[in-house]
Structure formats: C-alpha cells, structure tokens
PDB file of C-alpha atoms in Angstrom:
ATOM      1  CA  GLY A   1      19.711-119.545 100.490  1.00 53.00           C
ATOM      2  CA  ALA A   2      21.893-122.348 101.790  1.00 78.00           C
ATOM      3  CA  GLY A   3      23.347-120.578 104.816  1.00 91.00           C
ATOM      4  CA  VAL A   4      22.277-120.073 108.408  1.00 94.00           C
ATOM      5  CA  SER A   5      19.784-117.255 108.754  1.00 95.00           C
ATOM      6  CA  GLN A   6      18.820-115.287 111.830  1.00 96.00           C
ATOM      7  CA  SER A   7      16.021-112.858 112.502  1.00 97.00           C
ATOM      8  CA  PRO A   8      15.661-110.137 113.361  1.00 97.00           C
ATOM      9  CA  ARG A   9      19.075-108.761 112.446  1.00 95.00           C
ATOM     10  CA  TYR A  10      18.634-105.890 114.898  1.00 96.00           C
ATOM     11  CA  LYS A  11      16.445-105.646 117.971  1.00 98.00           C
ATOM     12  CA  VAL A  12      16.017-102.775 120.375  1.00 98.00           C
ATOM     13  CA  ALA A  13      14.224-103.628 123.600  1.00 98.00           C
ATOM     14  CA  LYS A  14      13.367-101.602 126.640  1.00 97.00           C
ATOM     15  CA  ARG A  15      14.690-102.986 129.881  1.00 97.00           C
ATOM     16  CA  GLY A  16      12.232-105.519 131.250  1.00 97.00           C
ATOM     17  CA  GLN A  17      10.811-106.575 127.898  1.00 98.00           C
ATOM     18  CA  ASP A  18      10.931-110.138 126.622  1.00 98.00           C
ATOM     19  CA  VAL A  19      12.619-110.879 123.285  1.00 98.00           C
ATOM     20  CA  ALA A  20      12.720-113.881 120.974  1.00 98.00           C
ATOM     21  CA  LEU A  21      15.540-114.465 118.506  1.00 98.00           C
ATOM     22  CA  ARG A  22      15.145-116.951 115.685  1.00 98.00           C
ATOM     23  CA  CYS A  23      17.680-119.168 113.966  1.00 98.00           C
ATOM     24  CA  ASP A  24      17.156-121.181 110.790  1.00 97.00           C
ATOM     25  CA  PRO A  25      20.049-123.653 110.436  1.00 96.00           C
ATOM     26  CA  ILE A  26      21.318-125.239 107.279  1.00 95.00           C
ATOM     27  CA  SER A  27      18.948-127.973 106.191  1.00 93.00           C
ATOM     28  CA  GLY A  28      20.091-131.374 107.410  1.00 90.00           C
ATOM     29  CA  HIS A  29      22.427-130.067 110.093  1.00 93.00           C
ATOM     30  CA  VAL A  30      21.892-132.012 113.265  1.00 93.00           C
ATOM     31  CA  SER A  31      23.682-129.689 115.673  1.00 92.00           C
ATOM     32  CA  LEU A  32      22.771-126.120 116.513  1.00 94.00           C
ATOM     33  CA  PHE A  33      24.642-123.730 118.764  1.00 94.00           C
ATOM     34  CA  TRP A  34      23.949-120.326 120.291  1.00 96.00           C
ATOM     35  CA  TYR A  35      26.702-117.889 121.237  1.00 96.00           C
ATOM     36  CA  GLN A  36      26.742-114.437 122.801  1.00 97.00           C
ATOM     37  CA  GLN A  37      29.277-111.913 121.548  1.00 95.00           C
ATOM     38  CA  ALA A  38      29.736-108.784 123.617  1.00 94.00           C
ATOM     39  CA  LEU A  39      31.276-105.724 122.012  1.00 90.00           C
ATOM     40  CA  GLY A  40      34.995-106.212 121.449  1.00 85.00           C
ATOM     41  CA  GLN A  41      34.957-109.799 122.666  1.00 89.00           C
ATOM     42  CA  GLY A  42      34.952-113.247 121.151  1.00 91.00           C
ATOM     43  CA  PRO A  43      31.763-115.291 121.039  1.00 94.00           C
ATOM     44  CA  GLU A  44      30.896-117.167 124.207  1.00 94.00           C
ATOM     45  CA  PHE A  45      29.035-120.456 124.132  1.00 92.00           C
ATOM     46  CA  LEU A  46      25.474-120.417 125.438  1.00 95.00           C
ATOM     47  CA  THR A  47      23.806-123.686 124.519  1.00 94.00           C
ATOM     48  CA  TYR A  48      23.887-126.657 122.139  1.00 91.00           C
ATOM     49  CA  PHE A  49      21.212-128.831 120.548  1.00 94.00           C
ATOM     50  CA  GLN A  50      21.463-132.140 118.811  1.00 93.00           C
ATOM     51  CA  ASN A  51      18.215-132.457 116.887  1.00 94.00           C
ATOM     52  CA  GLU A  52      15.549-131.354 119.382  1.00 95.00           C
ATOM     53  CA  ALA A  53      17.542-132.354 122.453  1.00 95.00           C
ATOM     54  CA  GLN A  54      19.309-129.609 124.376  1.00 95.00           C
ATOM     55  CA  LEU A  55      22.505-131.394 125.344  1.00 91.00           C
ATOM     56  CA  ASP A  56      24.322-128.530 126.990  1.00 90.00           C
ATOM     57  CA  LYS A  57      22.987-125.300 128.420  1.00 91.00           C
ATOM     58  CA  SER A  58      25.857-124.587 130.737  1.00 90.00           C
ATOM     59  CA  GLY A  59      26.624-121.257 129.080  1.00 92.00           C
ATOM     60  CA  LEU A  60      23.231-119.659 129.625  1.00 96.00           C
ATOM     61  CA  PRO A  61      23.974-116.730 131.968  1.00 94.00           C
ATOM     62  CA  SER A  62      20.763-116.861 133.976  1.00 94.00           C
ATOM     63  CA  ASP A  63      17.343-118.471 134.137  1.00 95.00           C
ATOM     64  CA  ARG A  64      16.021-115.531 132.116  1.00 97.00           C
ATOM     65  CA  PHE A  65      17.576-117.184 129.078  1.00 98.00           C
ATOM     66  CA  PHE A  66      15.749-120.059 127.452  1.00 97.00           C
ATOM     67  CA  ALA A  67      16.314-121.841 124.158  1.00 98.00           C
ATOM     68  CA  GLU A  68      14.261-124.397 122.302  1.00 97.00           C
ATOM     69  CA  ARG A  69      14.340-126.389 119.091  1.00 97.00           C
ATOM     70  CA  PRO A  70      11.079-128.312 119.219  1.00 96.00           C
ATOM     71  CA  GLU A  71      11.195-130.003 115.816  1.00 94.00           C
ATOM     72  CA  GLY A  72      14.929-130.320 115.472  1.00 92.00           C
ATOM     73  CA  SER A  73      15.240-127.548 112.916  1.00 94.00           C
ATOM     74  CA  VAL A  74      14.447-123.906 113.714  1.00 97.00           C
ATOM     75  CA  SER A  75      15.563-122.692 117.111  1.00 98.00           C
ATOM     76  CA  THR A  76      14.458-119.768 119.247  1.00 98.00           C
ATOM     77  CA  LEU A  77      16.470-118.073 121.965  1.00 98.00           C
ATOM     78  CA  LYS A  78      14.232-116.246 124.397  1.00 98.00           C
ATOM     79  CA  ILE A  79      15.372-113.690 126.922  1.00 98.00           C
ATOM     80  CA  GLN A  80      12.892-112.659 129.573  1.00 98.00           C
ATOM     81  CA  ARG A  81      12.931-109.354 131.433  1.00 98.00           C
ATOM     82  CA  THR A  82      15.887-108.053 129.439  1.00 98.00           C
ATOM     83  CA  GLN A  83      18.597-106.102 131.207  1.00 97.00           C
ATOM     84  CA  GLN A  84      21.252-103.775 129.844  1.00 96.00           C
ATOM     85  CA  GLU A  85      23.969-106.370 130.275  1.00 96.00           C
ATOM     86  CA  ASP A  86      22.097-108.573 127.783  1.00 97.00           C
ATOM     87  CA  SER A  87      23.071-106.147 124.999  1.00 97.00           C
ATOM     88  CA  ALA A  88      25.242-108.141 122.609  1.00 97.00           C
ATOM     89  CA  VAL A  89      25.259-109.901 119.253  1.00 96.00           C
ATOM     90  CA  TYR A  90      23.657-113.330 119.467  1.00 97.00           C
ATOM     91  CA  LEU A  91      25.130-115.786 117.005  1.00 96.00           C
ATOM     92  CA  CYS A  92      23.651-119.040 115.842  1.00 96.00           C
ATOM     93  CA  ALA A  93      25.675-121.788 114.187  1.00 94.00           C
ATOM     94  CA  SER A  94      24.887-125.212 112.829  1.00 93.00           C
ATOM     95  CA  SER A  95      26.996-128.220 111.953  1.00 90.00           C
ATOM     96  CA  PHE A  96      26.589-131.679 110.577  1.00 86.00           C
ATOM     97  CA  VAL A  97      26.920-133.134 114.068  1.00 77.00           C
ATOM     98  CA  GLY A  98      28.855-132.134 117.143  1.00 71.00           C
ATOM     99  CA  PHE A  99      31.577-129.620 117.869  1.00 65.00           C
ATOM    100  CA  GLN A 100      34.346-131.159 115.805  1.00 67.00           C
ATOM    101  CA  TYR A 101      32.674-130.572 112.478  1.00 73.00           C
ATOM    102  CA  GLU A 102      32.797-127.133 110.943  1.00 80.00           C
ATOM    103  CA  GLN A 103      30.229-124.789 112.389  1.00 87.00           C
ATOM    104  CA  TYR A 104      28.503-122.487 109.927  1.00 90.00           C
ATOM    105  CA  PHE A 105      27.535-119.198 111.499  1.00 92.00           C
ATOM    106  CA  GLY A 106      24.644-116.906 110.808  1.00 93.00           C
ATOM    107  CA  PRO A 107      25.052-113.116 110.607  1.00 92.00           C
ATOM    108  CA  GLY A 108      23.826-112.643 114.156  1.00 94.00           C
ATOM    109  CA  THR A 109      21.150-110.606 115.880  1.00 96.00           C
ATOM    110  CA  ARG A 110      22.342-107.399 117.500  1.00 96.00           C
ATOM    111  CA  LEU A 111      20.299-106.823 120.663  1.00 98.00           C
ATOM    112  CA  THR A 112      20.363-103.434 122.313  1.00 98.00           C
ATOM    113  CA  VAL A 113      18.590-103.037 125.632  1.00 97.00           C
ATOM    114  CA  THR A 114      17.820 -99.433 126.566  1.00 96.00           C
TER     115      THR A 114
ATOM    116  CA  ALA B   1      38.917-126.628 131.070  1.00 73.00           C
ATOM    117  CA  GLN B   2      40.328-125.346 127.824  1.00 80.00           C
ATOM    118  CA  SER B   3      41.149-121.734 127.086  1.00 89.00           C
ATOM    119  CA  VAL B   4      42.772-119.692 124.360  1.00 94.00           C
ATOM    120  CA  THR B   5      44.799-116.480 124.411  1.00 96.00           C
ATOM    121  CA  GLN B   6      45.277-114.296 121.384  1.00 96.00           C
ATOM    122  CA  LEU B   7      48.399-112.363 122.108  1.00 96.00           C
ATOM    123  CA  ASP B   8      47.639-109.272 120.007  1.00 95.00           C
ATOM    124  CA  SER B   9      44.364-107.402 120.014  1.00 95.00           C
ATOM    125  CA  HIS B  10      45.366-105.470 116.885  1.00 97.00           C
ATOM    126  CA  VAL B  11      47.878-106.179 114.116  1.00 98.00           C
ATOM    127  CA  SER B  12      48.652-103.768 111.315  1.00 98.00           C
ATOM    128  CA  VAL B  13      50.574-104.768 108.178  1.00 98.00           C
ATOM    129  CA  SER B  14      51.201-103.302 104.765  1.00 98.00           C
ATOM    130  CA  GLU B  15      49.707-104.922 101.703  1.00 97.00           C
ATOM    131  CA  GLY B  16      52.051-107.582 100.316  1.00 97.00           C
ATOM    132  CA  THR B  17      53.884-108.192 103.608  1.00 98.00           C
ATOM    133  CA  PRO B  18      53.557-111.304 105.799  1.00 98.00           C
ATOM    134  CA  VAL B  19      50.827-111.732 108.397  1.00 98.00           C
ATOM    135  CA  LEU B  20      51.340-113.370 111.795  1.00 98.00           C
ATOM    136  CA  LEU B  21      48.452-113.670 114.259  1.00 98.00           C
ATOM    137  CA  ARG B  22      49.454-115.373 117.482  1.00 98.00           C
ATOM    138  CA  CYS B  23      47.417-117.825 119.518  1.00 97.00           C
ATOM    139  CA  ASN B  24      48.266-119.877 122.593  1.00 97.00           C
ATOM    140  CA  TYR B  25      45.937-122.463 124.042  1.00 94.00           C
ATOM    141  CA  SER B  26      45.465-124.450 127.195  1.00 91.00           C
ATOM    142  CA  SER B  27      43.903-127.899 127.134  1.00 85.00           C
ATOM    143  CA  SER B  28      43.948-131.007 129.274  1.00 77.00           C
ATOM    144  CA  TYR B  29      43.437-133.237 126.276  1.00 77.00           C
ATOM    145  CA  SER B  30      44.336-133.358 122.622  1.00 80.00           C
ATOM    146  CA  PRO B  31      42.396-130.374 121.390  1.00 85.00           C
ATOM    147  CA  SER B  32      40.878-129.435 118.094  1.00 88.00           C
ATOM    148  CA  LEU B  33      41.914-125.946 117.070  1.00 91.00           C
ATOM    149  CA  PHE B  34      40.311-123.564 114.614  1.00 93.00           C
ATOM    150  CA  TRP B  35      40.771-120.126 113.131  1.00 96.00           C
ATOM    151  CA  TYR B  36      37.674-118.162 112.148  1.00 96.00           C
ATOM    152  CA  VAL B  37      37.473-114.817 110.366  1.00 96.00           C
ATOM    153  CA  GLN B  38      34.733-112.243 110.851  1.00 93.00           C
ATOM    154  CA  HIS B  39      34.231-109.515 108.292  1.00 91.00           C
ATOM    155  CA  PRO B  40      32.010-106.559 109.248  1.00 83.00           C
ATOM    156  CA  ASN B  41      28.319-107.418 109.069  1.00 75.00           C
ATOM    157  CA  LYS B  42      29.082-110.958 107.977  1.00 80.00           C
ATOM    158  CA  GLY B  43      28.981-114.286 109.753  1.00 82.00           C
ATOM    159  CA  LEU B  44      32.046-116.020 111.098  1.00 91.00           C
ATOM    160  CA  GLN B  45      33.803-118.097 108.470  1.00 92.00           C
ATOM    161  CA  LEU B  46      36.116-121.027 109.100  1.00 92.00           C
ATOM    162  CA  LEU B  47      39.639-120.447 107.781  1.00 95.00           C
ATOM    163  CA  LEU B  48      41.195-123.724 108.860  1.00 94.00           C
ATOM    164  CA  LYS B  49      41.123-126.406 111.537  1.00 91.00           C
ATOM    165  CA  TYR B  50      43.516-128.806 113.241  1.00 91.00           C
ATOM    166  CA  THR B  51      42.181-132.154 114.460  1.00 82.00           C
ATOM    167  CA  SER B  52      45.297-134.229 115.276  1.00 76.00           C
ATOM    168  CA  ALA B  53      46.360-134.946 111.731  1.00 75.00           C
ATOM    169  CA  ALA B  54      49.157-132.960 110.044  1.00 84.00           C
ATOM    170  CA  THR B  55      50.570-130.254 112.299  1.00 89.00           C
ATOM    171  CA  LEU B  56      50.793-127.754 109.425  1.00 94.00           C
ATOM    172  CA  VAL B  57      47.296-126.916 108.338  1.00 94.00           C
ATOM    173  CA  LYS B  58      46.444-125.075 105.148  1.00 95.00           C
ATOM    174  CA  GLY B  59      43.262-123.100 104.918  1.00 95.00           C
ATOM    175  CA  ILE B  60      41.404-120.844 102.568  1.00 94.00           C
ATOM    176  CA  ASN B  61      42.696-117.607 101.048  1.00 94.00           C
ATOM    177  CA  GLY B  62      46.349-118.579 101.478  1.00 96.00           C
ATOM    178  CA  PHE B  63      46.295-118.821 105.270  1.00 97.00           C
ATOM    179  CA  GLU B  64      47.981-121.580 107.193  1.00 97.00           C
ATOM    180  CA  ALA B  65      48.668-122.437 110.827  1.00 97.00           C
ATOM    181  CA  GLU B  66      51.097-124.706 112.613  1.00 95.00           C
ATOM    182  CA  PHE B  67      50.187-126.704 115.696  1.00 94.00           C
ATOM    183  CA  LYS B  68      53.114-126.771 118.123  1.00 93.00           C
ATOM    184  CA  LYS B  69      52.302-128.906 121.128  1.00 90.00           C
ATOM    185  CA  SER B  70      55.541-128.097 122.952  1.00 92.00           C
ATOM    186  CA  GLU B  71      54.748-124.395 122.748  1.00 94.00           C
ATOM    187  CA  THR B  72      50.943-124.821 123.056  1.00 94.00           C
ATOM    188  CA  SER B  73      50.640-122.491 120.091  1.00 96.00           C
ATOM    189  CA  PHE B  74      48.585-122.337 116.906  1.00 97.00           C
ATOM    190  CA  HIS B  75      49.737-119.199 115.129  1.00 98.00           C
ATOM    191  CA  LEU B  76      48.070-118.102 111.879  1.00 98.00           C
ATOM    192  CA  THR B  77      50.233-116.930 109.002  1.00 98.00           C
ATOM    193  CA  LYS B  78      49.960-115.711 105.442  1.00 98.00           C
ATOM    194  CA  PRO B  79      52.936-114.891 103.226  1.00 97.00           C
ATOM    195  CA  SER B  80      51.446-111.803 101.607  1.00 97.00           C
ATOM    196  CA  ALA B  81      48.585-109.701 102.966  1.00 97.00           C
ATOM    197  CA  HIS B  82      45.791-108.492 100.741  1.00 97.00           C
ATOM    198  CA  MET B  83      43.476-105.580 101.435  1.00 96.00           C
ATOM    199  CA  SER B  84      40.549-108.003 101.603  1.00 95.00           C
ATOM    200  CA  ASP B  85      42.192-109.758 104.573  1.00 97.00           C
ATOM    201  CA  ALA B  86      41.297-106.864 106.858  1.00 96.00           C
ATOM    202  CA  ALA B  87      38.913-108.377 109.422  1.00 96.00           C
ATOM    203  CA  GLU B  88      38.651-109.786 112.934  1.00 96.00           C
ATOM    204  CA  TYR B  89      40.281-113.175 113.477  1.00 98.00           C
ATOM    205  CA  PHE B  90      39.397-115.626 116.228  1.00 97.00           C
ATOM    206  CA  CYS B  91      41.389-118.591 117.477  1.00 97.00           C
ATOM    207  CA  VAL B  92      39.192-121.342 118.890  1.00 93.00           C
ATOM    208  CA  VAL B  93      39.913-124.447 120.960  1.00 91.00           C
ATOM    209  CA  SER B  94      37.636-127.436 121.399  1.00 85.00           C
ATOM    210  CA  ASP B  95      38.478-129.882 124.166  1.00 77.00           C
ATOM    211  CA  ARG B  96      37.335-133.450 123.373  1.00 65.00           C
ATOM    212  CA  GLY B  97      34.583-131.952 121.295  1.00 61.00           C
ATOM    213  CA  ASN B  98      32.692-130.774 124.355  1.00 61.00           C
ATOM    214  CA  ASP B  99      32.485-127.110 123.514  1.00 76.00           C
ATOM    215  CA  MET B 100      34.321-124.351 121.699  1.00 83.00           C
ATOM    216  CA  ARG B 101      36.183-121.558 123.446  1.00 89.00           C
ATOM    217  CA  PHE B 102      36.912-118.448 121.420  1.00 92.00           C
ATOM    218  CA  GLY B 103      39.778-116.060 121.969  1.00 94.00           C
ATOM    219  CA  ALA B 104      39.096-112.355 122.327  1.00 94.00           C
ATOM    220  CA  GLY B 105      40.013-111.760 118.698  1.00 96.00           C
ATOM    221  CA  THR B 106      42.727-109.969 116.736  1.00 97.00           C
ATOM    222  CA  ARG B 107      41.807-107.125 114.461  1.00 97.00           C
ATOM    223  CA  LEU B 108      43.929-107.154 111.319  1.00 97.00           C
ATOM    224  CA  THR B 109      44.422-103.886 109.481  1.00 97.00           C
ATOM    225  CA  VAL B 110      46.035-103.883 106.034  1.00 97.00           C
ATOM    226  CA  LYS B 111      47.549-100.643 104.840  1.00 97.00           C
ATOM    227  CA  PRO B 112      47.880 -99.877 101.119  1.00 95.00           C
TER     228      PRO B 112
END
C-alpha cells in the first residue's frame, strides 16, 4: 500500500520489558516523526528525522526512549524497561520534508504495559 | 513556544445542522495551522491547513476554517453535518515549522 504502516498494531508488555515499534513511511518521504498519544489526549511530539539524521529529540520523555532511522527509510522506536506510564498509542508520520508539509499518519501502535 | 486550546472537548449536533469546532492558538511568530480528523482505528487525516495565504481555508469533505489573527482563532466549520463526520478532531499549530503542537481534541457526535 501507499500509506504509512506501523507494526505491531497492538503490544502488551510486562513492566520492565523492552519493546521495539516499527514504522514504514511513505516511499520518498524525507521526514519522519514519532508522536505519543495518551488516552483522551492529543498526540505529543517525540522526535523527528530528516533522512537518517535525528534533528530533534526534545520530546522523548526519558533516556529509556530511543529512536533510529539508520538508512533513512524505516524507523524503530525503542522503549527500554517499560513502565506503566508508557502505555499509550505511538503514532508515526511522514512528510515530503519538514513540518510545514502535510504529515501522513500511520494507524499507530497501542502499547499497554501491565 | 506555541500552544493550542480546543475550547470544547465534546460537541454534539444533529445530522444536517451546522458544525462549529473552536480552536484558539498562541504563537510568537506567524504560525501554520492545521485541522486533523481521527476516525476510530484509523490514522489521523489532514482536513485543511493555513500557511499565511488566504485566511479562509477550504478543506476536504466540506469543512473550512478561518484564520483570525486578531482573535488568535482558527475555528472549523461545516454547513451541514453528516453521520460520517462523527470522529475526533484536532487543531494543530506549527511555529516557524519547528514542531507541531496538537490540541487535546474535540469529539464530534452526530445524531440522526
């Protein structure tokens, strides 16, 4: 398909486990964004890549969160030693370049930490 | 830093009546403003965006929004609601293209 895909769609982790969330952006999109959406809230920015360069990671809530995009395409968001407050939907979006172009969002990964 | 306030967490309208979803923003610069819609189990979809061109912006599915700098508002409207419009709507501000700040969302319910 032509859209942004994310996997897994649902993830249940026990507290303390590590998780890895994958994002496949639209082919040719230079920019990739990760957001965290808590229940009943709007998405909150986590981090932003332009190609393989992570230009902004100011939204990552702690050093347990790590994101990479080694070849400038697929991206992985990793959360180490998950905690209950990490439970949220993690959204990935891609755009042609930068924030001012339309961002196309994936369906999200719903993470539940028990 | 920029921020956005959606004034209603829930709006309920009858099918065929007008829709008004209110959004106020705060920005130190000339912002870009967006409205996104989120249907259950679907990704966020862009409805429309304002980027310093015409102040009245038309989007998809009959929605439009007017940028009013004096009121720091960017309210979303539609003349006639359809059942398929029921969803969560997010107002978003981007300050100099540095990042996007989402509002908390407004849930729109459409009654038959």
